[in-house]
Amino acid sequence: MKYLYLYIIITFIFVDSSEMKKSKFFPNLPVGEYRVNFKAIMKCNLPTDIDFGHNFYLSKISSNTTELRGNLTLNRPMSDNLTVHMNMAIKDSIGGWKDNAHLLKSPKACSTVKSILGTEWPLYLKSFGINNFNCPIAPGVYVSKGYDLTNAVLRSNFPKTFFYGTYKTRFHFTDQLNNEFGCSIFVIEVKRPWEIE
């Protein structure tokens, strides 16, 4: 029996510790740190979109880099007189969308978006040729040279942990009369950091 304990101790001493370091634990939890894969962007085709219009599209620069390109037309200032809304629908196991998985409704739209984007706010505006980083954003037509979306969510003030899945995220603005305009829909995948495409 005493030789059995000696054998076990010697085995643990000579185990290749480099092999133990190579194996990593990849938990399959429903929530945690994440990365975002942008799949599509669409317009909502609202009748009042003439105030805030866009022709955005996603451009895949490399296997792991996606840029937002296109133009943004503001016929009125993007100001704190507006309310910003976000509604995330999650894709279920049979391919349908369950609305209202995550909701955001916040007054002072310009300041809210600026706060959420954090350090990404000036980078986002610069990509459209906007050099004034304060609210409100003046009316005009702005054309993007390309805004890198790859790590934008992680570098901004979005939550650092989130529920994994595929989401259809609808952003829009409302005025004091509750008229909707400036609507965009992003389809995104929230994936574990180690998951490949």
PDB file of N, CA and C in Angstrom, residues 13 19 36 41 47 63 69 74 76 88 94-95 98-99 106 110 112 118 120-121 158-159 162 167 186 189 194-195:
ATOM      1  N   ILE A  13       4.260  14.270 -10.115  1.00  0.00           N
ATOM      2  CA  ILE A  13       5.466  15.108 -10.261  1.00  0.00           C
ATOM      3  C   ILE A  13       5.916  15.145 -11.712  1.00  0.00           C
ATOM      4  N   GLU A  19       1.023  20.183 -21.049  1.00  0.00           N
ATOM      5  CA  GLU A  19      -0.198  19.611 -21.601  1.00  0.00           C
ATOM      6  C   GLU A  19      -1.413  20.068 -20.811  1.00  0.00           C
ATOM      7  N   VAL A  36     -19.518  40.091 -31.265  1.00  0.00           N
ATOM      8  CA  VAL A  36     -20.693  40.308 -32.100  1.00  0.00           C
ATOM      9  C   VAL A  36     -20.322  40.121 -33.562  1.00  0.00           C
ATOM     10  N   ILE A  41     -28.062  44.511 -42.355  1.00  0.00           N
ATOM     11  CA  ILE A  41     -28.685  45.769 -41.942  1.00  0.00           C
ATOM     12  C   ILE A  41     -29.777  46.093 -42.956  1.00  0.00           C
ATOM     13  N   PRO A  47     -43.128  55.606 -43.233  1.00  0.00           N
ATOM     14  CA  PRO A  47     -43.544  56.728 -44.080  1.00  0.00           C
ATOM     15  C   PRO A  47     -42.927  58.055 -43.645  1.00  0.00           C
ATOM     16  N   SER A  63     -11.927  38.259 -43.205  1.00  0.00           N
ATOM     17  CA  SER A  63     -12.723  37.195 -42.590  1.00  0.00           C
ATOM     18  C   SER A  63     -13.237  37.586 -41.212  1.00  0.00           C
ATOM     19  N   ARG A  69     -21.010  51.050 -44.070  1.00  0.00           N
ATOM     20  CA  ARG A  69     -20.816  52.058 -45.115  1.00  0.00           C
ATOM     21  C   ARG A  69     -22.159  52.554 -45.605  1.00  0.00           C
ATOM     22  N   LEU A  74     -29.938  63.664 -42.680  1.00  0.00           N
ATOM     23  CA  LEU A  74     -30.674  64.282 -41.571  1.00  0.00           C
ATOM     24  C   LEU A  74     -31.352  65.547 -42.095  1.00  0.00           C
ATOM     25  N   ARG A  76     -33.521  67.088 -40.181  1.00  0.00           N
ATOM     26  CA  ARG A  76     -33.725  67.828 -38.941  1.00  0.00           C
ATOM     27  C   ARG A  76     -32.569  67.471 -38.015  1.00  0.00           C
ATOM     28  N   MET A  88     -34.916  44.268 -29.230  1.00  0.00           N
ATOM     29  CA  MET A  88     -34.169  43.112 -29.725  1.00  0.00           C
ATOM     30  C   MET A  88     -35.078  41.889 -29.711  1.00  0.00           C
ATOM     31  N   ILE A  94     -36.652  27.175 -33.762  1.00  0.00           N
ATOM     32  CA  ILE A  94     -37.269  26.767 -35.033  1.00  0.00           C
ATOM     33  C   ILE A  94     -37.204  27.874 -36.084  1.00  0.00           C
ATOM     34  N   GLY A  95     -36.421  28.943 -35.804  1.00  0.00           N
ATOM     35  CA  GLY A  95     -36.183  29.978 -36.803  1.00  0.00           C
ATOM     36  C   GLY A  95     -37.098  31.176 -36.747  1.00  0.00           C
ATOM     37  N   LYS A  98     -38.738  35.989 -31.550  1.00  0.00           N
ATOM     38  CA  LYS A  98     -39.492  36.331 -30.343  1.00  0.00           C
ATOM     39  C   LYS A  98     -39.174  37.782 -30.004  1.00  0.00           C
ATOM     40  N   ASP A  99     -40.155  38.652 -30.189  1.00  0.00           N
ATOM     41  CA  ASP A  99     -39.961  40.078 -29.940  1.00  0.00           C
ATOM     42  C   ASP A  99     -39.759  40.374 -28.454  1.00  0.00           C
ATOM     43  N   SER A 106     -35.268  55.535 -24.186  1.00  0.00           N
ATOM     44  CA  SER A 106     -34.600  56.575 -23.421  1.00  0.00           C
ATOM     45  C   SER A 106     -34.824  57.942 -24.063  1.00  0.00           C
ATOM     46  N   CYS A 110     -29.881  61.967 -28.514  1.00  0.00           N
ATOM     47  CA  CYS A 110     -28.496  62.229 -28.918  1.00  0.00           C
ATOM     48  C   CYS A 110     -27.525  61.936 -27.773  1.00  0.00           C
ATOM     49  N   THR A 112     -28.054  60.049 -25.169  1.00  0.00           N
ATOM     50  CA  THR A 112     -28.099  58.621 -24.840  1.00  0.00           C
ATOM     51  C   THR A 112     -27.216  57.819 -25.781  1.00  0.00           C
ATOM     52  N   GLY A 118     -19.855  55.756 -26.082  1.00  0.00           N
ATOM     53  CA  GLY A 118     -18.653  56.084 -25.317  1.00  0.00           C
ATOM     54  C   GLY A 118     -17.511  56.538 -26.197  1.00  0.00           C
ATOM     55  N   GLU A 120     -16.399  55.216 -28.776  1.00  0.00           N
ATOM     56  CA  GLU A 120     -16.682  54.968 -30.196  1.00  0.00           C
ATOM     57  C   GLU A 120     -17.442  56.122 -30.847  1.00  0.00           C
ATOM     58  N   TRP A 121     -18.074  56.991 -30.048  1.00  0.00           N
ATOM     59  CA  TRP A 121     -18.872  58.099 -30.578  1.00  0.00           C
ATOM     60  C   TRP A 121     -18.076  58.966 -31.555  1.00  0.00           C
ATOM     61  N   PHE A 158     -21.707  49.216 -24.021  1.00  0.00           N
ATOM     62  CA  PHE A 158     -22.680  48.138 -23.959  1.00  0.00           C
ATOM     63  C   PHE A 158     -22.272  47.189 -22.831  1.00  0.00           C
ATOM     64  N   PRO A 159     -23.198  46.372 -22.329  1.00  0.00           N
ATOM     65  CA  PRO A 159     -22.823  45.428 -21.259  1.00  0.00           C
ATOM     66  C   PRO A 159     -21.672  44.526 -21.697  1.00  0.00           C
ATOM     67  N   PHE A 162     -23.449  39.168 -22.000  1.00  0.00           N
ATOM     68  CA  PHE A 162     -24.763  39.205 -22.633  1.00  0.00           C
ATOM     69  C   PHE A 162     -25.208  37.782 -22.944  1.00  0.00           C
ATOM     70  N   TYR A 167     -29.961  37.853 -32.933  1.00  0.00           N
ATOM     71  CA  TYR A 167     -30.930  38.897 -32.616  1.00  0.00           C
ATOM     72  C   TYR A 167     -31.236  39.745 -33.844  1.00  0.00           C
ATOM     73  N   PHE A 186     -30.725  45.787 -37.464  1.00  0.00           N
ATOM     74  CA  PHE A 186     -29.490  45.022 -37.562  1.00  0.00           C
ATOM     75  C   PHE A 186     -29.779  43.574 -37.186  1.00  0.00           C
ATOM     76  N   GLU A 189     -25.263  38.264 -34.483  1.00  0.00           N
ATOM     77  CA  GLU A 189     -25.047  37.057 -33.693  1.00  0.00           C
ATOM     78  C   GLU A 189     -24.188  37.440 -32.503  1.00  0.00           C
ATOM     79  N   TRP A 194     -14.657  32.276 -28.163  1.00  0.00           N
ATOM     80  CA  TRP A 194     -13.871  31.220 -28.809  1.00  0.00           C
ATOM     81  C   TRP A 194     -14.608  30.523 -29.958  1.00  0.00           C
ATOM     82  N   GLU A 195     -15.873  30.864 -30.170  1.00  0.00           N
ATOM     83  CA  GLU A 195     -16.624  30.214 -31.240  1.00  0.00           C
ATOM     84  C   GLU A 195     -16.162  30.726 -32.599  1.00  0.00           C
TER      85      GLU A 195
END
